[in-house]
Coordinates of C-alpha atoms and ligand atoms in Angstrom, one line a residue:
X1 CA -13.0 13.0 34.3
X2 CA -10.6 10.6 35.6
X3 CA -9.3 9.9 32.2
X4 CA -9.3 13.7 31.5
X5 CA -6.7 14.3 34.1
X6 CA -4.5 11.1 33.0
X7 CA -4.5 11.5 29.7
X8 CA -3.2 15.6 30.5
X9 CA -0.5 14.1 32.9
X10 CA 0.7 11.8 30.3
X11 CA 0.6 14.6 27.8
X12 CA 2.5 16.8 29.5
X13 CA 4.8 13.8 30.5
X14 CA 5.2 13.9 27.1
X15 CA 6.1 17.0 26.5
X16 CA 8.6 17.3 29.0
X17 CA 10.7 14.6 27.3
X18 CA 10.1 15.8 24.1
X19 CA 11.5 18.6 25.4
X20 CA 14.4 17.2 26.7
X21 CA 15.0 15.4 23.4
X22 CA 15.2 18.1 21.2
X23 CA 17.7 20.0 22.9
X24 CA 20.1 17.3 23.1
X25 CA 22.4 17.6 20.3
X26 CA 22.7 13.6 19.5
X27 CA 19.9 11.8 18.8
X28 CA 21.0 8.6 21.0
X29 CA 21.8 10.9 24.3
X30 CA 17.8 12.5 23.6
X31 CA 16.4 9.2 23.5
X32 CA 18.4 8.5 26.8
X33 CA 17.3 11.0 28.7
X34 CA 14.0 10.0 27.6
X35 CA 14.2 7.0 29.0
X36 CA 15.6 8.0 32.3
X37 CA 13.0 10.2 33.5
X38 CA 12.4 11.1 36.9
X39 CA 9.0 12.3 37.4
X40 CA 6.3 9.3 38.0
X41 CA 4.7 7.4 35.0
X42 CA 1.0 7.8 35.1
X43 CA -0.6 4.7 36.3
X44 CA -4.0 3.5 35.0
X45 CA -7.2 3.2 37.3
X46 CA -4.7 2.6 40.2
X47 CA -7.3 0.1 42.6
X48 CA -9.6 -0.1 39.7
X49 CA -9.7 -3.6 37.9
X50 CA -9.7 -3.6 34.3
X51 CA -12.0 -4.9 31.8
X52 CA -11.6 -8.9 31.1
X53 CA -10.4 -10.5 27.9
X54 CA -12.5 -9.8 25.0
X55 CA -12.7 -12.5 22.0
X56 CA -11.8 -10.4 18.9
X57 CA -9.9 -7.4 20.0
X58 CA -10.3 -3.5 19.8
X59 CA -7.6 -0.9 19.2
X60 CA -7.6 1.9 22.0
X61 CA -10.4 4.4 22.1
X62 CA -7.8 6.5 22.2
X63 CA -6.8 6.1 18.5
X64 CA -8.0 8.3 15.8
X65 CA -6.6 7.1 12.6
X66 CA -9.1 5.9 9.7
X67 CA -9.4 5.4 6.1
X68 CA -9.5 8.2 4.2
X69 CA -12.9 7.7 2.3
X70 CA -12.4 8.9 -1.7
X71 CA -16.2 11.4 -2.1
X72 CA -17.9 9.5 -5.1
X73 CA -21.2 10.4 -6.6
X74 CA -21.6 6.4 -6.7
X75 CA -20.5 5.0 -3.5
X76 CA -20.1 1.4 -4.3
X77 CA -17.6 2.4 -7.0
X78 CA -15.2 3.9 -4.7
X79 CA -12.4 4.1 -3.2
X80 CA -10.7 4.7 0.4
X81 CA -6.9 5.7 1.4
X82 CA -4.3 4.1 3.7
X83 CA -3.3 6.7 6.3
X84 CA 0.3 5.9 5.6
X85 CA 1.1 9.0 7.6
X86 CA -0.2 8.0 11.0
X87 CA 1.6 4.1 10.1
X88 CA 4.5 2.8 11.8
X89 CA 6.7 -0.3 10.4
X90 CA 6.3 -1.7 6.7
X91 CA 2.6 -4.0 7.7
X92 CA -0.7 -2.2 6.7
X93 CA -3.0 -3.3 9.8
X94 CA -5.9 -5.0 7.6
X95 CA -8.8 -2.8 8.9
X96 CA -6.9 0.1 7.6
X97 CA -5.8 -1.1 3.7
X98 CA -6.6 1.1 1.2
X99 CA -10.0 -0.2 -0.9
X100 CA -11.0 0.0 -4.2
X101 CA -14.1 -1.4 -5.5
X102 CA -16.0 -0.9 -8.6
X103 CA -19.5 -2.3 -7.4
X104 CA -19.2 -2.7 -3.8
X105 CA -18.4 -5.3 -1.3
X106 CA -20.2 -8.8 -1.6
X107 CA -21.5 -10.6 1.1
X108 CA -20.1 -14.0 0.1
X109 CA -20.8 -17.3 2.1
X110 CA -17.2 -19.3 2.2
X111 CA -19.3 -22.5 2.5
X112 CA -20.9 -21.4 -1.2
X113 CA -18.2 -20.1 -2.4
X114 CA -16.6 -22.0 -5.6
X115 CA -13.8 -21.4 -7.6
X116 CA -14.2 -22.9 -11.1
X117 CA -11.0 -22.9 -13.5
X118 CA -12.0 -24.1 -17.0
X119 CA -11.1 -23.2 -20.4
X120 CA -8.0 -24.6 -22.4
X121 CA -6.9 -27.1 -19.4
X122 CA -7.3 -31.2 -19.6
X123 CA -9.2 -31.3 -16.5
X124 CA -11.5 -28.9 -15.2
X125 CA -11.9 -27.7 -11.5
X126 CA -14.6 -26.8 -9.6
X127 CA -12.9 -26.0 -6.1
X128 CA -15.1 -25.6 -2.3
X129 CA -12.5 -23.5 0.2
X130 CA -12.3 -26.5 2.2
X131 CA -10.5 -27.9 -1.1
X132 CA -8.6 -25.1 -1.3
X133 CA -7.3 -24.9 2.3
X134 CA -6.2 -28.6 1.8
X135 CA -3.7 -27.5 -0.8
X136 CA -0.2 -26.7 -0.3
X137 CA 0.0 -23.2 1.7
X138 CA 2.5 -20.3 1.0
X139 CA 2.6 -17.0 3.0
X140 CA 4.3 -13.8 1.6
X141 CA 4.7 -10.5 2.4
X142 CA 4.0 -7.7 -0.6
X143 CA 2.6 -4.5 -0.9
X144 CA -0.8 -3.9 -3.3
X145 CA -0.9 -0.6 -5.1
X146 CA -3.6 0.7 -7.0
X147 CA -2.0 2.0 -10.4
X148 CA -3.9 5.1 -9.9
X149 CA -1.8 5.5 -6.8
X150 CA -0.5 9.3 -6.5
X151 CA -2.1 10.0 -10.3
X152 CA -3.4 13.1 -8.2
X153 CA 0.3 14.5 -8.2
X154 CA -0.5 15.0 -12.2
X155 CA -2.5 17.6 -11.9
X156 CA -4.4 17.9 -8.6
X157 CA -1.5 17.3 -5.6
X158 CA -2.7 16.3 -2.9
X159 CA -2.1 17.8 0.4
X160 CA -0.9 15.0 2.6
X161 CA 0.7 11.3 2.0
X162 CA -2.4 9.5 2.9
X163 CA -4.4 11.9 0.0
X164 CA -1.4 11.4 -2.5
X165 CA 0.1 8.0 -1.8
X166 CA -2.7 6.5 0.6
X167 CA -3.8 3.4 -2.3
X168 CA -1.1 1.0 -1.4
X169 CA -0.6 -1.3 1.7
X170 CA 1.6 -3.9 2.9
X171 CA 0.4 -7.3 4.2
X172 CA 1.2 -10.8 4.8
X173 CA -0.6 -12.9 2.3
X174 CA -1.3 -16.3 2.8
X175 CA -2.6 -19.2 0.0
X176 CA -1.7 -21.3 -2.4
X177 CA 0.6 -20.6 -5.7
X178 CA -1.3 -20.6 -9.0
X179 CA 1.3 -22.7 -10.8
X180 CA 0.2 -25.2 -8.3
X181 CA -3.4 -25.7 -9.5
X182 CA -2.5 -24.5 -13.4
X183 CA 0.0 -27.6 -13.2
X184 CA -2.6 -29.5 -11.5
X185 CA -5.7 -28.9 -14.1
X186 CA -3.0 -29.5 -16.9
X187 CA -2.7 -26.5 -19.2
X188 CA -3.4 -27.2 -22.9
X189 CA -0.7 -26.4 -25.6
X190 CA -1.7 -22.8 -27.1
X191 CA -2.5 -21.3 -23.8
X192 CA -1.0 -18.1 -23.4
X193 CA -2.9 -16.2 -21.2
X194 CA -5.8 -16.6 -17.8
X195 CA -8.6 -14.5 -17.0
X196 CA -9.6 -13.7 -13.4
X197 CA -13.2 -13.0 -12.7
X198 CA -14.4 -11.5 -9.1
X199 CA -18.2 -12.5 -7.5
X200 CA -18.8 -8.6 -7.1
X201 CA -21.6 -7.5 -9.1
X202 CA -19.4 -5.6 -12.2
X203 CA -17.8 -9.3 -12.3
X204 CA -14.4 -7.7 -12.4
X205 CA -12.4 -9.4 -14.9
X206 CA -8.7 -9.3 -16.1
X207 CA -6.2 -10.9 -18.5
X208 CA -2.9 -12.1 -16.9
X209 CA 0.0 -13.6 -19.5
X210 CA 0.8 -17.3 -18.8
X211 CA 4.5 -16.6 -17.9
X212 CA 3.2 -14.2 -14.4
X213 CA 0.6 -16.8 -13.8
X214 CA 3.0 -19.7 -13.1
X215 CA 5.7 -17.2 -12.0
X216 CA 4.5 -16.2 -7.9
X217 CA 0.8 -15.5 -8.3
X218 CA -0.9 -16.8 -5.0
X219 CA -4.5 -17.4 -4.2
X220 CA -5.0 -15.8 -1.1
X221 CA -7.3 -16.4 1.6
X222 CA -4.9 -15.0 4.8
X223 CA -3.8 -11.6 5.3
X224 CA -2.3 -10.4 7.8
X225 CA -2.9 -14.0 10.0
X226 CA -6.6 -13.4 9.6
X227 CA -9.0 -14.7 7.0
X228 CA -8.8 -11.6 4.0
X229 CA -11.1 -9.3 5.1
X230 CA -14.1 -8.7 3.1
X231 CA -13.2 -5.4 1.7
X232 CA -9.6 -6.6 0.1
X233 CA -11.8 -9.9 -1.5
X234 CA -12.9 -12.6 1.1
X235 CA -12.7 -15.5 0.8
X236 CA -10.0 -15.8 -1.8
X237 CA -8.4 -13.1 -3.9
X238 CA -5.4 -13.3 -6.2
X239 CA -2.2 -11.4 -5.2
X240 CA -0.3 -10.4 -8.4
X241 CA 2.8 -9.6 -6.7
X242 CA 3.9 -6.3 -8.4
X243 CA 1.3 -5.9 -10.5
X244 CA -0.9 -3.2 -10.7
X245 CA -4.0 -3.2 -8.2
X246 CA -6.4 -3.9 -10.7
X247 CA -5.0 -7.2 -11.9
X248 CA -5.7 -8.6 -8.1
X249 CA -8.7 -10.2 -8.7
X250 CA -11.1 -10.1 -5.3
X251 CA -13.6 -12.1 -4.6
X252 CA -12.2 -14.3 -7.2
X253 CA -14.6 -16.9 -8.7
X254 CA -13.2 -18.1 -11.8
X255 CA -10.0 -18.6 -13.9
X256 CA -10.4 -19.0 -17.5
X257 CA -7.5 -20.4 -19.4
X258 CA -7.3 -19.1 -23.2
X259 CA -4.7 -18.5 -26.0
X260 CA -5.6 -14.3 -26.3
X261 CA -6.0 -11.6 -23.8
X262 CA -9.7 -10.6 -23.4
X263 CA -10.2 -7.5 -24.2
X264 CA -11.8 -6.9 -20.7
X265 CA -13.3 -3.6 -19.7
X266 CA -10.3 -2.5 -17.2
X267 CA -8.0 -3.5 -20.2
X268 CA -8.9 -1.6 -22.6
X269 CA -11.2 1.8 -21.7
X270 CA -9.1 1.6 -18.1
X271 CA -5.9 1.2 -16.6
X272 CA -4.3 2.3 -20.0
X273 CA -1.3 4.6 -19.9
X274 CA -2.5 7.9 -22.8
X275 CA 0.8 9.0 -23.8
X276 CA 1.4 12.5 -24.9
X277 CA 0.8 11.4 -29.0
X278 CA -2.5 10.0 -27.8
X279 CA -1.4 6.5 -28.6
X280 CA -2.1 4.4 -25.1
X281 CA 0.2 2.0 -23.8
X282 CA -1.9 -1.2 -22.7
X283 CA -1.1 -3.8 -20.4
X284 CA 1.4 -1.7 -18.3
X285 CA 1.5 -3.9 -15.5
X286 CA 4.7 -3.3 -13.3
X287 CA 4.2 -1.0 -10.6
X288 CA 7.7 1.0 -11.0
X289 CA 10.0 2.2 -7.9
X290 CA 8.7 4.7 -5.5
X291 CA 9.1 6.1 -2.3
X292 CA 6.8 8.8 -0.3
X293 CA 8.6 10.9 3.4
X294 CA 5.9 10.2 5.8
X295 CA 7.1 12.0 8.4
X296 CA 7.3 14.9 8.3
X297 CA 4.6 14.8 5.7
X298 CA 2.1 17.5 4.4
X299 CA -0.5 18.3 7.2
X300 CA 2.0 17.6 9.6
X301 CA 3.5 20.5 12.3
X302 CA 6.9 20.5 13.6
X303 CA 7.5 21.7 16.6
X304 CA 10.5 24.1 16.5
X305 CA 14.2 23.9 15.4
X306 CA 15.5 20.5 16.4
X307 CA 16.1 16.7 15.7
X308 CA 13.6 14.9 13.9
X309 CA 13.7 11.7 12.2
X310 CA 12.4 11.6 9.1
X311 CA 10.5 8.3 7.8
X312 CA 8.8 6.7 4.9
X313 CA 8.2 4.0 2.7
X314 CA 9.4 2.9 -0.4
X315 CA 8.9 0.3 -2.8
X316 CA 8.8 -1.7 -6.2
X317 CA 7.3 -4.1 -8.0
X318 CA 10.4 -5.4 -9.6
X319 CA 11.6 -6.7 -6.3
X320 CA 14.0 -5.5 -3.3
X321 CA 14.4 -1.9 -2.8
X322 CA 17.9 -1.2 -3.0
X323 CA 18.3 1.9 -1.3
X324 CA 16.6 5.1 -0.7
X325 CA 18.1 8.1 -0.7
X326 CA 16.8 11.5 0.9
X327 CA 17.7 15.3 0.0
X328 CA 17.2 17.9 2.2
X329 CA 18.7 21.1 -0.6
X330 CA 15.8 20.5 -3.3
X331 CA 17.8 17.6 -5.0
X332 CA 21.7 18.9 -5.0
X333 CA 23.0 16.3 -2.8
X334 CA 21.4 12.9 -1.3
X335 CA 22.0 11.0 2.0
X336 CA 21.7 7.5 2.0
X337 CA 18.3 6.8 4.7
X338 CA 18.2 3.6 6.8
X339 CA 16.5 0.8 5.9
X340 CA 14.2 -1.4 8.0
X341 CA 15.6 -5.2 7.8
X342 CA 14.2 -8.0 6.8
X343 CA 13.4 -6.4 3.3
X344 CA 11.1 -8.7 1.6
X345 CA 11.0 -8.4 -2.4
X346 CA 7.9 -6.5 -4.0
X347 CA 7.1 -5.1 -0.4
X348 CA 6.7 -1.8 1.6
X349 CA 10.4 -1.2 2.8
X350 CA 10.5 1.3 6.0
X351 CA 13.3 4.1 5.6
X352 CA 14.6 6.3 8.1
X353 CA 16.9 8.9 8.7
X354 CA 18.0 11.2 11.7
X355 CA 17.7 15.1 10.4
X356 CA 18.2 18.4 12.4
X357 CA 16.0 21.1 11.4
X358 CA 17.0 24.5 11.7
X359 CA 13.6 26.3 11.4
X360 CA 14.5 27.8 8.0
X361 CA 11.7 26.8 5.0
X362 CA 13.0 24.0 3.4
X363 CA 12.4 21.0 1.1
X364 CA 12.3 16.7 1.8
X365 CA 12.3 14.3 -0.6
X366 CA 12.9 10.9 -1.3
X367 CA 13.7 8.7 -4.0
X368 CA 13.8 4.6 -4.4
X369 CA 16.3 3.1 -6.2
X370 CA 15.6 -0.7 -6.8
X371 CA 17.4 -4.1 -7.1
X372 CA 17.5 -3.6 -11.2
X373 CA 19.3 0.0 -10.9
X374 CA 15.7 1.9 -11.6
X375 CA 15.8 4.8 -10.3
X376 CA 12.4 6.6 -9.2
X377 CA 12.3 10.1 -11.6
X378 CA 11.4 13.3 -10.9
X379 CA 8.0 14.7 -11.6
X380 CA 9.6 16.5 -14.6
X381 CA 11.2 13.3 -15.8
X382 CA 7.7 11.6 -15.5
X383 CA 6.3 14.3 -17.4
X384 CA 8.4 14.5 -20.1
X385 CA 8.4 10.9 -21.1
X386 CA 4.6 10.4 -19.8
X387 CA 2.8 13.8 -20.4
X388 CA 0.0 14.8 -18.5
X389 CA -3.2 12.8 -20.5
X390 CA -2.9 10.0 -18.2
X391 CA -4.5 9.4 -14.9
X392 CA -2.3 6.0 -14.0
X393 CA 1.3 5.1 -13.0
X394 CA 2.2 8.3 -11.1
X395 CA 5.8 7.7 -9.4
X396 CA 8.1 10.9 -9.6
X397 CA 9.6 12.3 -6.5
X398 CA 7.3 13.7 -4.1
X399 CA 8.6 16.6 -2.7
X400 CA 7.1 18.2 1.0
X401 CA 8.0 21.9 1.9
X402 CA 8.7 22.5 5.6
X403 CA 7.3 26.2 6.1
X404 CA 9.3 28.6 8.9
X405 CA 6.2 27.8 11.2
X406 CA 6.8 24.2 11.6
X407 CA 3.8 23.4 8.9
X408 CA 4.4 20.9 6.0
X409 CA 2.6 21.2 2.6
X410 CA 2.9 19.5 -0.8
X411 CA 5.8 21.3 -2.6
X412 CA 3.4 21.2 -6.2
X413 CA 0.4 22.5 -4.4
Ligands
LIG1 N1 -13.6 -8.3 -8.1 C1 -12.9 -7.2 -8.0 N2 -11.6 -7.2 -7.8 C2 -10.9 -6.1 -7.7 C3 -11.5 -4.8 -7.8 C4 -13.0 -4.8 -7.9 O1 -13.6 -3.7 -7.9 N3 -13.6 -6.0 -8.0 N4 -10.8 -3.7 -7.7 C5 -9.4 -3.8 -8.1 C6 -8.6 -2.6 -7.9 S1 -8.8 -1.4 -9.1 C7 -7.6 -2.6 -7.0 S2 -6.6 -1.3 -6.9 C8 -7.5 -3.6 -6.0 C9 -7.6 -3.0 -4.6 O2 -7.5 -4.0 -3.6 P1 -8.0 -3.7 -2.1 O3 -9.4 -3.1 -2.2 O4 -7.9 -4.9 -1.4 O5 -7.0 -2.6 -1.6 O6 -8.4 -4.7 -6.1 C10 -8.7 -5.0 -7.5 N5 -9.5 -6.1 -7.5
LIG2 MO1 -7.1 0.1 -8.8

């Protein structure tokens, strides 16, 4: 009951500054009034103690947001969604990263774990995790994205970001580079590609060229500060950085080291591109430009005529994102959004960008443009190189449509 009341007071407290906020005209002067509020701040339990220090922390029962869980007639082969929308900064909080698995989550024991590289290499490994946490450490910040990321917006559109865009997430990775331990087993002459297999029961496996293996592959066991949690691969996965999802090995028990790529499942009936001429383009791994508004988003409301700022995240697999730009007249003219600093290469990159809505029905959206010049295409564009056979590498615009109500919706829908 006592909560009850608080959490109404703070509401309202809420309110009344949101209030205030929208009716100033500049954005800096709302956020100072804001912050210069008269009325008393709700104070928690006052005379109550609270509860003591807890040894692996909670967030507040007070939050809601959750993964997005994909229906599948075969749960262990399924999927679940970021809620990108409900996210704040450019770091995907671990318990909340998108998953993708094709036969489930292993229970894996770190103390039995073993990672064995073999193949065309002059010395063969078989590594504990104690081995490998002796090994020189990297940590790196990069987004994951499966390549079927947004391959709804083909056909289906989904109805908010976390439906459409919600298979990526951002997080600090932490293990050792590849071309350490390639370098270290001595690759033989000849060698031109490795094969990553996970411990998961459809032993996941996939072909990766030589030149990306010794380029910034890392094995990771840390992510976000944390051992990997078991969903995204515990105790050691690879992050490809850029590369489609699939490539990320989790759960990763072997490395093979061979002169051809293998042909493996994923490679060849999945995670091919079918092009319009029904020819399939194989081994598309770059995850190209793209961007998503995720605020104000589909399923969101706005709350009358006012200031708003609108936010999102972009990204690319070919490094920085140099800019993102934002229209507001269904593409005629673009504005230039803020971007969050540090950008790290190959990582979610936060934009932002003050905007006053008038209450009239209008369009948002976005577009990346990154460090090489690509710039992120329209849907049509997409469609008229890519067609619509294919289910993976989805990047055009998205486009939201702010309805006269307040209400947001996909634009496609
Ligand atoms: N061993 C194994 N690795 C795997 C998978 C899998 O099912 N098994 N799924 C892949 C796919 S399709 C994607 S998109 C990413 C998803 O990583 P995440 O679950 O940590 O988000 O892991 C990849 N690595
Ligand atoms: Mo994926």
């Amino acid at each position: 009951m006592k909560d009850r009341v608080q959490s109404n007071q703070s509401e309202s407290f809420r309110r009344s500054s949101r209030r205030r906020f929208l009716k100033s005209s500049a954005v800096l002067a709302g956020v100072a009034s804001a912050c210069s509020d008269s009325q008393t701040v709700v104070d928690p339990n006052p005379g109550t103690l609270g509860v003591p220090a807890s040894a692996y922390g909670q967030r507040s029962e007070f939050e809601t947001s959750v993964r997005q869980i994909t229906p599948s007639a075969t749960p262990e082969a399924g999927a679940s969604r970021t809620p990108l929308d409900d996210s704040f900064g450019v770091v995907t909080p671990s318990a909340l990263h998108f998953e993708r698995h094709h036969a489930g989550v292993p229970r894996i024991d770190p103390t039995q774990h073993r990672l064995l590289i073999h193949g065309m290499v002059e010395r063969p490994l078989i590594l504990t995790m104690e081995e490998i946490f002796r090994l020189p450490q990297v940590s790196r910040i990069h987004f994951i994205e499966c390549s079927g990321n947004s391959g709804s917006e083909w056909s289906n559109p989904r109805p908010n970001a976390q439906g459409s865009h919600g298979m990526v997430g951002g997080s600090e990775w932490t293990g050792v580079p590849l071309s350490l331990l390639l370098s270290e087993v001595g690759v033989q002459n000849g060698a031109r590609w490795i094969v990553g297999e996970g411990a998961d029961a459809c032993r996941m496996h996939r072909s990766i060229p030589m030149e990306k293996a010794i380029d910034d592959i890392i094995l990771a066991y840390g992510q976000n500060g944390e051992a990997i949690r078991p969903e995204q691969g515990y105790p050691l996965r690879l992050v490809v950085p850029g590369w489609e999802g699939n490539t990320h090995i989790k759960w990763l028990r072997r490395l093979m080291v061979v002169d051809q790529a293998y042909m493996a499942r994923d490679e060849t009936s999945k995670y091919t591109d079918l092009m319009p001429d029904g020819t399939a383009r194989q081994f598309t791994f770059t995850m190209e430009a793209k961007s998503v508004i995720t605020f104000p988003a589909g399923g969101k409301r706005l709350d009358g005529p006012g200031i708003y700022q609108i936010s999102g995240l972009a990204w690319s697999g070919r490094g920085l994102v140099e800019s993102v730009e934002i229209s507001t007249d269904g593409g005629r003219s673009w504005l230039e959004a803020q971007l969050q600093e540090p950008r790290h290469p190959i990582a979610l990159t936060r934009f932002r960008l003050p905007w006053e809505w008038d209450g009239q029905e209008v369009t948002l959206q976005s577009r990346c443009i990154d460090e090489t010049g690509y710039i992120q295409p329209s849907r049509e564009q997409l469609i008229e190189v890519r067609g619509l056979n294919t289910r993976y590498h989805y990047n055009g615009i998205m486009i939201w449509k702010i309805l006269a109500d307040g209400s947001v919706e996909n634009a496609y829908a």
